[in-house]
Every structure is written in C-alpha cells, then in structure tokens.
mmCIF file of C-alpha atoms and ligand atoms in Angstrom:
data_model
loop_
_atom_site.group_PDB
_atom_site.id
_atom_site.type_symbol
_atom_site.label_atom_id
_atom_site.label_comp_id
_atom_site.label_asym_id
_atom_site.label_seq_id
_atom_site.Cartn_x
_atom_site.Cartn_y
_atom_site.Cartn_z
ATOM 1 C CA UNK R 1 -13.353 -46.553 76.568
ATOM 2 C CA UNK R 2 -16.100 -48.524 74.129
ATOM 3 C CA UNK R 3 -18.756 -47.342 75.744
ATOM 4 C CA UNK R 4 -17.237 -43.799 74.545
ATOM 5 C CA UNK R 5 -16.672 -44.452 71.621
ATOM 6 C CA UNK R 6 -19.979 -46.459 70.700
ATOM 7 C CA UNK R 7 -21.785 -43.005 71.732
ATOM 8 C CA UNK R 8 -19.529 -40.838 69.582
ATOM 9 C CA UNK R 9 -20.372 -43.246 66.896
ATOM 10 C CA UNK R 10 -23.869 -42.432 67.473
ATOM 11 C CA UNK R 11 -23.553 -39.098 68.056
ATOM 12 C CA UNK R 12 -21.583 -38.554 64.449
ATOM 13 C CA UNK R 13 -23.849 -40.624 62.668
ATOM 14 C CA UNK R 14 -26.785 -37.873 63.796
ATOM 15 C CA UNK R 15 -25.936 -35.035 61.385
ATOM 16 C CA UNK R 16 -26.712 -37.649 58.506
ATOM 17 C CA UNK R 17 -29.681 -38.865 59.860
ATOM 18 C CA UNK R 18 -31.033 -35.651 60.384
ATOM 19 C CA UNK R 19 -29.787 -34.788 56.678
ATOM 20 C CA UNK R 20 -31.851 -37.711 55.871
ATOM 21 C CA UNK R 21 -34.981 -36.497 57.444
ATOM 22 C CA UNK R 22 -34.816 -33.262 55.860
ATOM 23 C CA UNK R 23 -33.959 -34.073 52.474
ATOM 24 C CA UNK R 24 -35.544 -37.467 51.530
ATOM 25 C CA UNK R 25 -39.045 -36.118 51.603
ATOM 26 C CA UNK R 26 -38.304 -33.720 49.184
ATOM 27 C CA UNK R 27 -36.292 -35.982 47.310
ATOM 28 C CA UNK R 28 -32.958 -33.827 47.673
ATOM 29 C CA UNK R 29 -29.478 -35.032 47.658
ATOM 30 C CA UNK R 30 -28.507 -36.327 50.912
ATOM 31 C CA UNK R 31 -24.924 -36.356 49.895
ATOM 32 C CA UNK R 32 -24.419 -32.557 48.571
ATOM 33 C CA UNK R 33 -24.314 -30.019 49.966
ATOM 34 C CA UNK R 34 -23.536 -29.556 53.905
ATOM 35 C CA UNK R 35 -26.034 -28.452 56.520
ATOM 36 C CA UNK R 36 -26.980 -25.253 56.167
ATOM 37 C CA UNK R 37 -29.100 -23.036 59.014
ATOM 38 C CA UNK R 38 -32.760 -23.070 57.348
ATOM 39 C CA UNK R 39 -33.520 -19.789 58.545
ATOM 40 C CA UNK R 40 -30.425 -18.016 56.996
ATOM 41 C CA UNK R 41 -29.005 -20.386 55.025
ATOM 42 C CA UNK R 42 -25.600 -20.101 56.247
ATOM 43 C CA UNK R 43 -23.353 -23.036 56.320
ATOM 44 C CA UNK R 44 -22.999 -24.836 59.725
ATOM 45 C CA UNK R 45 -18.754 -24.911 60.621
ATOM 46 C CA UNK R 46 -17.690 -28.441 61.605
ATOM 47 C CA UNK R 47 -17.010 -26.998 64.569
ATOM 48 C CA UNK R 48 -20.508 -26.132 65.278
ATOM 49 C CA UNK R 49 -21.671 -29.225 64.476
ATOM 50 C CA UNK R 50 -20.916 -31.045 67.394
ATOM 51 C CA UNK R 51 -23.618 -32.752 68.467
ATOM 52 C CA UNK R 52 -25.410 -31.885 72.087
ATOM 53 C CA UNK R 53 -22.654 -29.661 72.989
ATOM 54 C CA UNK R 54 -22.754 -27.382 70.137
ATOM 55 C CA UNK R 55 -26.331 -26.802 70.675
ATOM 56 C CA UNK R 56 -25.839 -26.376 74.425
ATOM 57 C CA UNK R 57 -23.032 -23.713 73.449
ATOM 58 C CA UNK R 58 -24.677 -21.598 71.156
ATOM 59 C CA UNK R 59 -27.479 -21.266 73.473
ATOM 60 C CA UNK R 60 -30.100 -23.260 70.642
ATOM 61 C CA UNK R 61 -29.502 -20.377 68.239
ATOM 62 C CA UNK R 62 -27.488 -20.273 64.569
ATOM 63 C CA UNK R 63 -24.351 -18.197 65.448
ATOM 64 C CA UNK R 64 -25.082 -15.902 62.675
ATOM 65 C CA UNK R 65 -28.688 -14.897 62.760
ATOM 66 C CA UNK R 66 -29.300 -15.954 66.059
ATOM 67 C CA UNK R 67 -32.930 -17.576 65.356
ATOM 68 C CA UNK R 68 -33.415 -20.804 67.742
ATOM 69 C CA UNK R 69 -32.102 -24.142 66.303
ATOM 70 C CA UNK R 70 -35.350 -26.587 66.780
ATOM 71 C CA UNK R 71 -35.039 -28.878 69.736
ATOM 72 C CA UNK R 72 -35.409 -31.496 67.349
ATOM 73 C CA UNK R 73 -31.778 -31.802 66.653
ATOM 74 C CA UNK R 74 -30.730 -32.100 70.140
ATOM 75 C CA UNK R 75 -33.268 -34.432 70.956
ATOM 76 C CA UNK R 76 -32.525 -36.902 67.753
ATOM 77 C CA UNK R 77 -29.129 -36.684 68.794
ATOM 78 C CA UNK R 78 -29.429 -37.549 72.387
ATOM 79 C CA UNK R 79 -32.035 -40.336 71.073
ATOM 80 C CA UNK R 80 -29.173 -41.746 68.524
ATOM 81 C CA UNK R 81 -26.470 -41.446 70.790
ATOM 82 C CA UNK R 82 -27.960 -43.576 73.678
ATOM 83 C CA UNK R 83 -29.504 -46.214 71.391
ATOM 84 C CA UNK R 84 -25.746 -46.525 70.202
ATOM 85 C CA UNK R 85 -24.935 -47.090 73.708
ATOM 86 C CA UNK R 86 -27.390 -49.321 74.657
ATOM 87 C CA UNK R 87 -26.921 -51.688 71.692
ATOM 88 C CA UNK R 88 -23.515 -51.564 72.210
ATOM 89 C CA UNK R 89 -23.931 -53.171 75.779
ATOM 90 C CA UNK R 90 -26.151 -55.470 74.778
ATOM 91 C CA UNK R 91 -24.127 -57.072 71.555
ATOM 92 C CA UNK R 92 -20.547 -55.525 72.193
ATOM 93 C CA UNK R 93 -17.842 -54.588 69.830
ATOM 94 C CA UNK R 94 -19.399 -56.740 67.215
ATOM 95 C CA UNK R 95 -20.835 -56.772 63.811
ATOM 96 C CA UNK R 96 -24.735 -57.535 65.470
ATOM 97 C CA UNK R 97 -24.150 -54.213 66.812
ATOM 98 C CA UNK R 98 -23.450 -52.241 63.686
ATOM 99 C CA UNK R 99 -26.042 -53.722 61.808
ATOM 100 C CA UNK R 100 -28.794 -53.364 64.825
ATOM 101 C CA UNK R 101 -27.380 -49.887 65.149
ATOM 102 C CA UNK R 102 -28.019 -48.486 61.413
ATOM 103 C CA UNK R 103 -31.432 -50.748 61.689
ATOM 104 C CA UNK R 104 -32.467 -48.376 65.084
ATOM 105 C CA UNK R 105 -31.150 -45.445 63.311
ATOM 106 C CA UNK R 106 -33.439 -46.238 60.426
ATOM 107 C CA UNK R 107 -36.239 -46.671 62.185
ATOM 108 C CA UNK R 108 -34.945 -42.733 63.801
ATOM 109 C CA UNK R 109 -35.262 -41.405 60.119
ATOM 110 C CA UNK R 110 -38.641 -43.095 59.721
ATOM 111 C CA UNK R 111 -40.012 -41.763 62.662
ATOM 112 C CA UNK R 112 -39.580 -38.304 62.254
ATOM 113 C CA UNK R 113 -40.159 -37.937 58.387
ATOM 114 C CA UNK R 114 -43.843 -40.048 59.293
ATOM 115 C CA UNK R 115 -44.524 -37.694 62.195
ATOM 116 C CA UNK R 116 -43.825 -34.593 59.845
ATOM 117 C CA UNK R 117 -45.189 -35.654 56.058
ATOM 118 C CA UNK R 118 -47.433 -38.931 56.862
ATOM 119 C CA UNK R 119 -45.631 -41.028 54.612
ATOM 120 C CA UNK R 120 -42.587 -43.974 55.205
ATOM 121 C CA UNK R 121 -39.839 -43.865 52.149
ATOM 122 C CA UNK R 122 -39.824 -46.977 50.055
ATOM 123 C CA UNK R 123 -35.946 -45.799 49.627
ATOM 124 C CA UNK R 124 -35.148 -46.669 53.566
ATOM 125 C CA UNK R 125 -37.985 -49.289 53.988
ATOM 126 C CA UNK R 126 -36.838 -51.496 50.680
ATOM 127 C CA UNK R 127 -33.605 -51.438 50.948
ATOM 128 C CA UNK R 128 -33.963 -52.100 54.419
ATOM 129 C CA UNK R 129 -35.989 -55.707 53.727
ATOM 130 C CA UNK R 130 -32.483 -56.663 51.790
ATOM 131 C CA UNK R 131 -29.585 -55.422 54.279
ATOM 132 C CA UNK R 132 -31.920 -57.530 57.202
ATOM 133 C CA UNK R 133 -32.200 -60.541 55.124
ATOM 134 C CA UNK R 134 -28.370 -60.425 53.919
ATOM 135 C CA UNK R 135 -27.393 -59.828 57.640
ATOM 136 C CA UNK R 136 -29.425 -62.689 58.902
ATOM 137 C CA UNK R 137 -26.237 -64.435 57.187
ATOM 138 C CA UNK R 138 -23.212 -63.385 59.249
ATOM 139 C CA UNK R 139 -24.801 -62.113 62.832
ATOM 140 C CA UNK R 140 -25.570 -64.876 65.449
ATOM 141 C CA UNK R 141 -29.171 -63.448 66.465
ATOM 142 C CA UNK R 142 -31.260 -64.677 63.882
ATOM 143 C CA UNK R 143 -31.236 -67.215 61.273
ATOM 144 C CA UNK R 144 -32.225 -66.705 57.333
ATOM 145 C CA UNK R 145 -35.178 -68.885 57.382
ATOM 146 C CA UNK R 146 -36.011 -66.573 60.476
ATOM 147 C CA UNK R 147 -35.491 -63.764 58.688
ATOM 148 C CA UNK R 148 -37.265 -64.648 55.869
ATOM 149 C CA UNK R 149 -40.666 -65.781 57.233
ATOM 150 C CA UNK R 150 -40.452 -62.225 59.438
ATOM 151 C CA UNK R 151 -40.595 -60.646 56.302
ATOM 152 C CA UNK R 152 -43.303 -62.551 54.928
ATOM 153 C CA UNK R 153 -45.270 -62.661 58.142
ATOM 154 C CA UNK R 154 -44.658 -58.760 59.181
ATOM 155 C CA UNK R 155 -45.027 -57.298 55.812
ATOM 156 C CA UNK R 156 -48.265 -59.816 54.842
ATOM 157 C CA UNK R 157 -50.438 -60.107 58.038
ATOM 158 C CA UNK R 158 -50.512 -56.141 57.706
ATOM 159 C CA UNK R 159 -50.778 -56.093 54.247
ATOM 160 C CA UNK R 160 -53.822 -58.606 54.925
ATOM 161 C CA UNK R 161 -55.382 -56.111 57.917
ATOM 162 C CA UNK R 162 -55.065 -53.271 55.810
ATOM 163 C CA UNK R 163 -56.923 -55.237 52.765
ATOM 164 C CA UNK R 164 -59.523 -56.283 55.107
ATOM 165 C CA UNK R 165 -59.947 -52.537 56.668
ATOM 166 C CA UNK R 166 -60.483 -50.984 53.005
ATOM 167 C CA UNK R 167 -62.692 -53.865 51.843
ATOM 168 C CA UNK R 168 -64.964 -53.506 55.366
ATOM 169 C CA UNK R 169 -64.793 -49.302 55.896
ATOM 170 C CA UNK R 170 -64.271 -48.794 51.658
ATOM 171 C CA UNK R 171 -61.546 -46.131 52.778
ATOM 172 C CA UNK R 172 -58.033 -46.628 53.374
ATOM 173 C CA UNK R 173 -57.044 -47.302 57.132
ATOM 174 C CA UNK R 174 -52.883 -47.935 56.535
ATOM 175 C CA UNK R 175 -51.054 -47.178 54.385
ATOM 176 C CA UNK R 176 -48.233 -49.415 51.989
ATOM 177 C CA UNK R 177 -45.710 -47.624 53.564
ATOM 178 C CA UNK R 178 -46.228 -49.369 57.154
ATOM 179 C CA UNK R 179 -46.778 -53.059 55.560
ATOM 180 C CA UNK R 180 -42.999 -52.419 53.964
ATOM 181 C CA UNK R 181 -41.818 -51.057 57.360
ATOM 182 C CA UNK R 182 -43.124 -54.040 59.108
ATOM 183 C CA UNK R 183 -41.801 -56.184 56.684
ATOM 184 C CA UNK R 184 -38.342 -54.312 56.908
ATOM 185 C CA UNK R 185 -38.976 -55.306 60.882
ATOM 186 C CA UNK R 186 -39.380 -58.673 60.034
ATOM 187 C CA UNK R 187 -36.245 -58.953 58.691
ATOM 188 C CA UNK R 188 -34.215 -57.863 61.490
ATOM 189 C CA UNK R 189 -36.307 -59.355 64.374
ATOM 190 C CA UNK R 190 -37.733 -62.159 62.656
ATOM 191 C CA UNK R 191 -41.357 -63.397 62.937
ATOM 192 C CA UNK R 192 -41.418 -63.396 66.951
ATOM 193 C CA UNK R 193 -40.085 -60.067 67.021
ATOM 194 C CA UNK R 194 -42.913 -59.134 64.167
ATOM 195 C CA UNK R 195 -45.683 -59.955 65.839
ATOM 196 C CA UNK R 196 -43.841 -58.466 69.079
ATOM 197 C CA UNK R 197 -43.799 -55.068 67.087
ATOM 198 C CA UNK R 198 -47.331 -55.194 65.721
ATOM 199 C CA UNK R 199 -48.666 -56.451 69.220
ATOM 200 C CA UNK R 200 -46.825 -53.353 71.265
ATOM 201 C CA UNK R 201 -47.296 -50.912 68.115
ATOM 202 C CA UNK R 202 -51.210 -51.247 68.460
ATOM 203 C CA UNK R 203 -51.369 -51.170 72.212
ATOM 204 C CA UNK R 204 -49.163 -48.231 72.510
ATOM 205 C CA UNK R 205 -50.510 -46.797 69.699
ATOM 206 C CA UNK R 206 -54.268 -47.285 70.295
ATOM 207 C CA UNK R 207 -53.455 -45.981 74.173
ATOM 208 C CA UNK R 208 -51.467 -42.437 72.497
ATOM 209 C CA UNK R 209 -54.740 -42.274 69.832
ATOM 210 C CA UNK R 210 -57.259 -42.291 72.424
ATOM 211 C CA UNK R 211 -55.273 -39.741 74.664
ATOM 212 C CA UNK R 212 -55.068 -37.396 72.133
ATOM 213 C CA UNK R 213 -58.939 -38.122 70.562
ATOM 214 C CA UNK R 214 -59.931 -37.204 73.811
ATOM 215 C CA UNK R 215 -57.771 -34.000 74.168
ATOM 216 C CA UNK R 216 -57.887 -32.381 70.413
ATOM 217 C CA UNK R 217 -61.061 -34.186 69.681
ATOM 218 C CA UNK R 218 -59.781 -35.543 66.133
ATOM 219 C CA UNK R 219 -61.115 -38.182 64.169
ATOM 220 C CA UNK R 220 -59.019 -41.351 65.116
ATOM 221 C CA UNK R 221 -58.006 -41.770 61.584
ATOM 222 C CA UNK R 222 -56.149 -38.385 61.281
ATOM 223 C CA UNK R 223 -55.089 -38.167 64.610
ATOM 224 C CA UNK R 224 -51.584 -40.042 64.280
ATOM 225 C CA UNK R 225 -49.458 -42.240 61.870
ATOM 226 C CA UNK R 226 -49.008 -45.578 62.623
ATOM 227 C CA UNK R 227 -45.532 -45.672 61.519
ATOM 228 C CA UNK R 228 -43.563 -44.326 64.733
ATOM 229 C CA UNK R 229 -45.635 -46.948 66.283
ATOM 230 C CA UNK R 230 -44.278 -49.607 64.978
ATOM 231 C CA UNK R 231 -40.944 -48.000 65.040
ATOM 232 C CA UNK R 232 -41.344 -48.073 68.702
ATOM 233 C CA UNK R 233 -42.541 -51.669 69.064
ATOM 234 C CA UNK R 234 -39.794 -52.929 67.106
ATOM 235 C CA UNK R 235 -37.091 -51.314 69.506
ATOM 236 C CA UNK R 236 -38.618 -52.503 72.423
ATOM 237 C CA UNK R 237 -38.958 -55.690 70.801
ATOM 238 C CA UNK R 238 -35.295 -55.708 70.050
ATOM 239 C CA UNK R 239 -34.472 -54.427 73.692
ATOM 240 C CA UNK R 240 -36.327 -56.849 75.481
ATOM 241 C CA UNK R 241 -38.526 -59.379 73.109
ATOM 242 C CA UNK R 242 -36.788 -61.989 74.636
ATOM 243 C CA UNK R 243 -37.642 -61.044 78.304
ATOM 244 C CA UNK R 244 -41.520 -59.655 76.917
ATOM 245 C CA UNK R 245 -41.786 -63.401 75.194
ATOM 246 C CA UNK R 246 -40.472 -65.401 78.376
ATOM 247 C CA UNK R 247 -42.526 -63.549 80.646
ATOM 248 C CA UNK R 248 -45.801 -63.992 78.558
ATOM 249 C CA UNK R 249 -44.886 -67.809 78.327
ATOM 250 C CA UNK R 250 -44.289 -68.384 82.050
ATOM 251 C CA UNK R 251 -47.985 -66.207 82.841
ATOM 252 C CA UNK R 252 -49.713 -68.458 80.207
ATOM 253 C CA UNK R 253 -47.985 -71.746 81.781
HETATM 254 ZN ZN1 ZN C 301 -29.073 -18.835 60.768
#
C-alpha cells in the first residue's frame, strides 16, 4: 500500500515539475495559470492530467487539436514516479525520504531546463544549498558539519577547476551555474557524496562527449552541458555511494 502511494506521490508531483521546466526559463509564474496544450492553448482537464495513463489514453495527442503531446512528459513522469519509489524503499515512510525526494526531483527540473536552454537556475540551485543544509538538522543520513564542508568542497573545488580552465584556455569551460549545483549536491550528500558526483559526472560525462564528438563531429565544448551530468552522478551517488565507496576501499586495500 506505501509503495502505491509513494509512486502516486511522485507521479502528482510531475505536473509541477514539468510546470517548472517550462516556465522558470522564461521567468513565468509557476503558480498561475494551469497547464495549457502549447500547440492550442487549450486548458488541460484534471482529468486529463493523469500522469502516464492520460497520455497512454489519448493516444500522445491534446484531445482538442489532436497534435502529439511530446514524449517528454511521459518520460519525466515515469522518471519521477520511480525515483519516488525507489527512495521510498530505501528510507521508508520517513522525513529522509521527502526531503531526498524533492532534492531528486530538483535535480529532474535541472536536467531538462540545462539540456534545453544551457543554463542551471540560481532560483532552484540557491535555495537548494539552504533546504540541504537546514535538513542536515533533522534527517539521520548526514550530519551539519557534513553538510557544510559538502557545500564548501562541491561548490569550491569546481569553482577552483573552472578558474583554472579560464585562466589556462582564456575562455570559459563551466559555467557558475554547475559550481552552485554542485554545491547544492554537497549539501545533501555531503563531501563523500561530492566528490562521488564530480568523479561519476566526468566519467560519464567525458564517455557521452566523446560518443557524440565522434558521431555529430562537434567541438567538445558545445557538444553537451555538464549540468545533467552531475545531476546524474549525484543520484547514483545517493543510490549507491555507500556501496561505490566500500567497494573502491576494499579494491585499494
Ligand atoms: Zn492542443
């Protein structure tokens, strides 16, 4: 019965993320006014709202003018849901699982408005530095000293790359936006699960860059954001940093 309702939670929690990524990069209201088909401009029903299964009953397509809903909404959806129920096994009905829940679904919103307009809102990734620090106070995972020196540590040792890279190549390599993100990482993972994320972010990252240098033959500089990156580090970090540390420790024994 939990596990239900931990994936309903994530699944309602998806229309305002995806609100989110529309309107924050164009510095909209995200509370006013409801979502609205971009092609027609209709308002969705509540009833078509539904996450997955509205989309799998209209056939991807607005009811009214019929164009095809982008697969981004089910996918984001699916995404949220599952990380709802994933975190929800691992921490239970607990607070840790709220707060690690609305940290995954920031990193969500971060993705996707990185991937689309190449630039990580200060009004998710600041904020986001404060609610990890404050939380480091009631949730049994991770202590405020922790906490505190992940910030520091995430959000300076890029900060210190990226100061080094412009200095060296006199152009700019990353951008502010991922030194806050990293920091915001810091906060909820602390300084382990910071250099975790920076670690996996640059292997998995270099790995996709070189893929797709060698397929669209694109500078590396343009060819992705390093953003989702580290969004995708510091979920696997959160998933399994503590196996990914243990194991590294035992082959280094
Ligand atoms: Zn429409």
């Amino acid at each position: 019965m939990w596990y239900m309702v931990s994936i309903i939670l994530g699944a309602m929690s998806v229309s305002f993320l995806n609100v989110c990524i529309f309107r924050l990069p164009k510095e909209e209201s995200i509370v006013t006014p409801g979502s609205h088909c971009p092609h027609c401009q209709k308002p969705v029903k509540f009833y078509d709202n539904v996450p997955l299964v509205s989309y799998i009953l209209l056939n991807g397509r607005c009811r009214y003018c019929k164009e095809s809903i982008s697969i981004q909404y089910p996918l984001i959806e699916g995404i949220t849901a599952l990380s709802s129920l994933i975190l929800f096994m691992k921490f239970g009905p607990s607070l840790s699982y709220l707060i690690y829940f609305a940290f995954v679904a920031a990193l969500i919103v971060i993705t996707v408005i990185d991937l689309y307009h190449q630039i990580i809102p200060d009004v998710i990734s600041l904020p986001g530095i404060g609610v990890g620090l404050l939380a480091s106070l009631i949730i049994p995972q991770i202590t405020f000293l922790n906490s505190l020196i992940g910030i520091l540590l995430g959000g300076g040792s890029l900060f210190l790359v990226a100061t080094i890279y412009q200095w060296f190549f006199k152009r700019e390599g990353m951008g502010g936006g991922d030194v806050k993100l990293l920091a915001m990482i810091g906060a909820f993972l602390g300084w382990k699960g910071a250099i975790l994320t920076i670690f996996l972010g640059s292997l998995i990252g270099s790995i996709t860059g070189i893929i797709v240098m060698i397929l669209k033959r694109k500078d590396f500089k343009y060819a992705i954001p390093f953003g989702p990156f580290l969004a995708l580090g510091a979920v696997i970090a959160l998933f399994y940093g503590q196996d990914l540390i243990r194991w590294y420790l035992y082959l280094n024994r």
